[in-house]
Amino acid sequence: MIPHDLPKAINAVRVCGYRRHWSFCVIEQNLVHAGAETELLHHGLVLGGARSGKSAFAEKLVLASGRRPVYFATSQVFDGEMEARVDIHRQRRGDEWTLVEEPLELVDLLANQSTQESCILVDCLTLWITNLMMAERAVDDEADRLVALIESLPSNARIVFVSNEVGQGIVPMNKMARDFRDHAGRLHQKLAAAVPNVWFVTAGLPQKLK
């Protein structure tokens, strides 16, 4: 069924422009359509493809929690293009966020910094997997540690994970790319089973899966 406010969401894209504002305009119109609670009651996983609006939606969830927003960035900047992408994210978030950068030791960081006063956004898990692979770490073991941590955290902890869905395209031609796809798919399944809230974002439209 088409939601009654969908035309307003589409118009928001036209009015607000593309680069800086479109994600928030569309996401704000579609929070209710997605079944997204105004208060995030527990952990969440937000999946989507590249430029799907998943990060903007996850940021809205964190801000709606009313807690201190903390951004855990797993990216590593190696070139000008990546630096530009990071700058866009920083400008969109604004100064109210606390930024923590950690490409590898995500599990230990979450264990030490998850509090009842904060809501943590991890963006993103697929870059974390890439970093682990490049460091020749045991990716599946680290993924199991992450899931075990999530299941052991106090009930008042709040973490939102963002990750790219990379398993819906063609089969990658090389082994490393196939391993990456498989690691991501396995982690998504395990984490989706461990958290009570899961969304999939397509073209700025979040769909509640769980």
CSV table of C-alpha atoms in Angstrom, one decimal:
chain,number,residue,atom,x,y,z
A,1,MET,CA,0.0,0.0,0.0
A,2,ILE,CA,1.4,3.4,-0.9
A,3,PRO,CA,1.6,5.7,2.2
A,4,HIS,CA,-0.4,8.9,2.0
A,5,ASP,CA,2.6,11.1,2.6
A,6,LEU,CA,4.8,9.6,-0.1
A,7,PRO,CA,4.1,12.4,-2.6
A,8,LYS,CA,5.4,14.9,0.0
A,9,ALA,CA,8.6,12.8,0.4
A,10,ILE,CA,9.2,12.8,-3.3
A,11,ASN,CA,8.6,16.5,-3.5
A,12,ALA,CA,11.1,17.0,-0.6
A,13,VAL,CA,13.7,15.5,-2.8
A,14,ARG,CA,13.0,18.0,-5.6
A,15,VAL,CA,12.8,21.0,-3.3
A,16,CYS,CA,15.8,20.3,-1.1
A,17,GLY,CA,18.3,19.4,-3.7
A,18,TYR,CA,20.5,16.4,-4.0
A,19,ARG,CA,23.9,16.6,-2.5
A,20,ARG,CA,23.5,17.8,1.1
A,21,HIS,CA,19.9,17.7,2.0
A,22,TRP,CA,18.0,15.0,0.1
A,23,SER,CA,18.7,12.2,2.5
A,24,PHE,CA,17.3,13.9,5.5
A,25,CYS,CA,14.3,15.3,3.7
A,26,VAL,CA,13.3,11.8,2.5
A,27,ILE,CA,14.2,10.0,5.7
A,28,GLU,CA,12.2,12.4,7.9
A,29,GLN,CA,9.1,11.9,5.7
A,30,ASN,CA,9.5,8.1,5.9
A,31,LEU,CA,10.3,7.3,9.5
A,32,VAL,CA,6.7,6.4,10.2
A,33,HIS,CA,6.3,4.6,6.9
A,34,ALA,CA,9.3,2.5,7.8
A,35,GLY,CA,7.8,1.5,11.1
A,36,ALA,CA,10.7,3.3,12.9
A,37,GLU,CA,9.9,4.1,16.5
A,38,THR,CA,10.6,7.7,17.6
A,39,GLU,CA,12.5,6.1,20.4
A,40,LEU,CA,15.1,3.4,19.6
A,41,LEU,CA,14.3,0.8,22.3
A,42,HIS,CA,17.3,-1.4,21.6
A,43,HIS,CA,20.1,-2.1,19.2
A,44,GLY,CA,19.5,-1.8,15.4
A,45,LEU,CA,21.0,-2.9,12.1
A,46,VAL,CA,20.5,-0.7,9.0
A,47,LEU,CA,21.4,-2.4,5.6
A,48,GLY,CA,21.4,-0.9,2.1
A,49,GLY,CA,23.3,-0.5,-1.0
A,50,ALA,CA,25.7,2.4,-1.9
A,51,ARG,CA,24.1,5.8,-1.8
A,52,SER,CA,20.9,4.3,-0.6
A,53,GLY,CA,20.4,6.7,2.3
A,54,LYS,CA,21.2,4.1,5.0
A,55,SER,CA,23.6,6.3,6.9
A,56,ALA,CA,21.3,9.3,7.0
A,57,PHE,CA,18.5,7.1,8.2
A,58,ALA,CA,20.7,5.5,10.9
A,59,GLU,CA,21.7,9.0,12.0
A,60,LYS,CA,18.1,10.0,12.4
A,61,LEU,CA,17.4,6.9,14.6
A,62,VAL,CA,20.3,7.8,16.8
A,63,LEU,CA,19.3,11.4,17.2
A,64,ALA,CA,15.7,10.4,17.9
A,65,SER,CA,16.9,8.3,20.8
A,66,GLY,CA,17.4,11.5,22.8
A,67,ARG,CA,20.8,10.2,24.0
A,68,ARG,CA,24.3,11.6,23.4
A,69,PRO,CA,25.1,10.7,19.8
A,70,VAL,CA,28.5,9.0,19.3
A,71,TYR,CA,29.8,8.1,15.8
A,72,PHE,CA,32.2,5.2,15.5
A,73,ALA,CA,33.9,5.6,12.1
A,74,THR,CA,35.7,2.5,10.7
A,75,SER,CA,36.9,4.1,7.5
A,76,GLN,CA,40.5,4.8,6.7
A,77,VAL,CA,41.4,7.7,4.4
A,78,PHE,CA,43.9,6.8,1.7
A,79,ASP,CA,43.0,9.2,-1.1
A,80,GLY,CA,41.2,12.5,-2.0
A,81,GLU,CA,38.0,10.8,-3.0
A,82,MET,CA,37.6,9.0,0.4
A,83,GLU,CA,38.5,12.3,2.2
A,84,ALA,CA,35.7,14.1,0.3
A,85,ARG,CA,33.2,11.4,1.3
A,86,VAL,CA,34.2,11.6,4.9
A,87,ASP,CA,33.8,15.4,4.8
A,88,ILE,CA,30.3,15.1,3.4
A,89,HIS,CA,29.3,12.9,6.3
A,90,ARG,CA,30.9,15.2,8.9
A,91,GLN,CA,29.1,18.3,7.5
A,92,ARG,CA,25.8,16.4,7.5
A,93,ARG,CA,26.2,15.3,11.1
A,94,GLY,CA,27.2,18.6,12.6
A,95,ASP,CA,29.0,19.4,15.9
A,96,GLU,CA,26.6,17.6,18.3
A,97,TRP,CA,28.2,14.2,17.5
A,98,THR,CA,31.2,12.8,19.3
A,99,LEU,CA,33.5,11.2,16.7
A,100,VAL,CA,35.6,8.1,17.5
A,101,GLU,CA,37.7,6.6,14.7
A,102,GLU,CA,38.8,3.0,14.9
A,103,PRO,CA,39.4,0.8,11.8
A,104,LEU,CA,40.1,-2.6,13.6
A,105,GLU,CA,39.4,-2.8,17.3
A,106,LEU,CA,35.7,-2.2,17.1
A,107,VAL,CA,34.7,-4.9,19.6
A,108,ASP,CA,37.0,-3.7,22.3
A,109,LEU,CA,35.9,-0.1,21.7
A,110,LEU,CA,32.2,-0.9,22.0
A,111,ALA,CA,32.8,-2.9,25.1
A,112,ASN,CA,34.6,0.0,26.8
A,113,GLN,CA,32.4,2.9,25.6
A,114,SER,CA,28.8,1.6,25.5
A,115,THR,CA,26.9,3.6,28.2
A,116,GLN,CA,23.3,4.2,29.1
A,117,GLU,CA,23.7,7.9,28.3
A,118,SER,CA,24.9,7.4,24.7
A,119,CYS,CA,23.6,6.0,21.5
A,120,ILE,CA,26.4,4.7,19.3
A,121,LEU,CA,26.3,4.7,15.5
A,122,VAL,CA,28.8,2.3,13.9
A,123,ASP,CA,29.4,3.2,10.2
A,124,CYS,CA,30.1,0.9,8.7
A,125,LEU,CA,30.6,-2.8,9.2
A,126,THR,CA,31.7,-3.5,5.6
A,127,LEU,CA,34.6,-1.2,5.9
A,128,TRP,CA,35.5,-2.9,9.2
A,129,ILE,CA,35.5,-6.2,7.4
A,130,THR,CA,37.7,-4.7,4.7
A,131,ASN,CA,40.2,-3.5,7.3
A,132,LEU,CA,40.3,-6.9,9.0
A,133,MET,CA,40.9,-8.7,5.7
A,134,MET,CA,43.7,-6.3,4.8
A,135,ALA,CA,45.3,-6.8,8.2
A,136,GLU,CA,45.0,-10.6,7.7
A,137,ARG,CA,42.8,-10.9,10.8
A,138,ALA,CA,40.3,-13.8,11.3
A,139,VAL,CA,37.2,-12.0,10.1
A,140,ASP,CA,34.6,-14.6,11.2
A,141,ASP,CA,36.2,-14.8,14.6
A,142,GLU,CA,36.0,-11.1,15.0
A,143,ALA,CA,32.4,-11.2,13.8
A,144,ASP,CA,31.5,-13.8,16.4
A,145,ARG,CA,33.1,-11.6,19.1
A,146,LEU,CA,31.0,-8.7,18.0
A,147,VAL,CA,27.7,-10.7,18.1
A,148,ALA,CA,28.7,-12.2,21.5
A,149,LEU,CA,29.3,-8.7,22.9
A,150,ILE,CA,26.0,-7.4,21.6
A,151,GLU,CA,24.2,-10.2,23.3
A,152,SER,CA,26.0,-9.6,26.6
A,153,LEU,CA,25.6,-5.8,26.9
A,154,PRO,CA,23.2,-4.3,29.4
A,155,SER,CA,19.7,-3.9,28.2
A,156,ASN,CA,20.0,-0.1,28.4
A,157,ALA,CA,22.9,0.0,25.9
A,158,ARG,CA,22.0,1.4,22.4
A,159,ILE,CA,24.0,0.7,19.2
A,160,VAL,CA,23.0,1.2,15.6
A,161,PHE,CA,25.1,-0.6,13.0
A,162,VAL,CA,25.2,0.4,9.3
A,163,SER,CA,26.4,-2.0,6.7
A,164,ASN,CA,26.4,-2.4,2.9
A,165,GLU,CA,24.3,-5.2,1.4
A,166,VAL,CA,26.8,-6.6,-1.2
A,167,GLY,CA,25.3,-10.0,-1.9
A,168,GLN,CA,22.6,-9.1,-4.4
A,169,GLY,CA,24.7,-8.5,-7.5
A,170,ILE,CA,26.8,-10.7,-9.7
A,171,VAL,CA,29.3,-13.3,-8.4
A,172,PRO,CA,32.6,-11.5,-8.0
A,173,MET,CA,35.4,-12.6,-10.3
A,174,ASN,CA,38.2,-12.9,-7.8
A,175,LYS,CA,38.5,-14.9,-4.6
A,176,MET,CA,39.2,-11.9,-2.3
A,177,ALA,CA,36.0,-10.2,-3.4
A,178,ARG,CA,34.0,-13.4,-3.0
A,179,ASP,CA,35.5,-13.9,0.5
A,180,PHE,CA,34.5,-10.3,1.3
A,181,ARG,CA,31.0,-10.9,0.1
A,182,ASP,CA,30.7,-14.1,2.1
A,183,HIS,CA,32.1,-12.5,5.3
A,184,ALA,CA,29.6,-9.6,5.1
A,185,GLY,CA,26.7,-11.9,4.4
A,186,ARG,CA,27.5,-14.2,7.4
A,187,LEU,CA,28.0,-11.2,9.7
A,188,HIS,CA,24.7,-9.7,8.6
A,189,GLN,CA,22.8,-12.9,9.3
A,190,LYS,CA,24.3,-13.3,12.8
A,191,LEU,CA,23.8,-9.7,13.7
A,192,ALA,CA,20.3,-9.5,12.4
A,193,ALA,CA,19.4,-12.5,14.6
A,194,ALA,CA,21.0,-10.9,17.6
A,195,VAL,CA,19.4,-7.4,17.4
A,196,PRO,CA,15.6,-6.7,17.6
A,197,ASN,CA,15.5,-4.0,14.9
A,198,VAL,CA,16.6,-4.4,11.3
A,199,TRP,CA,15.9,-2.1,8.4
A,200,PHE,CA,16.7,-2.2,4.7
A,201,VAL,CA,17.0,1.2,2.9
A,202,THR,CA,16.5,1.6,-0.9
A,203,ALA,CA,16.5,4.9,-2.7
A,204,GLY,CA,16.1,6.7,0.7
A,205,LEU,CA,13.1,4.6,1.7
A,206,PRO,CA,13.7,2.5,4.8
A,207,GLN,CA,11.8,-0.7,5.2
A,208,LYS,CA,11.4,-2.4,8.6
A,209,LEU,CA,12.4,-6.0,8.3
A,210,LYS,CA,12.3,-6.9,12.0
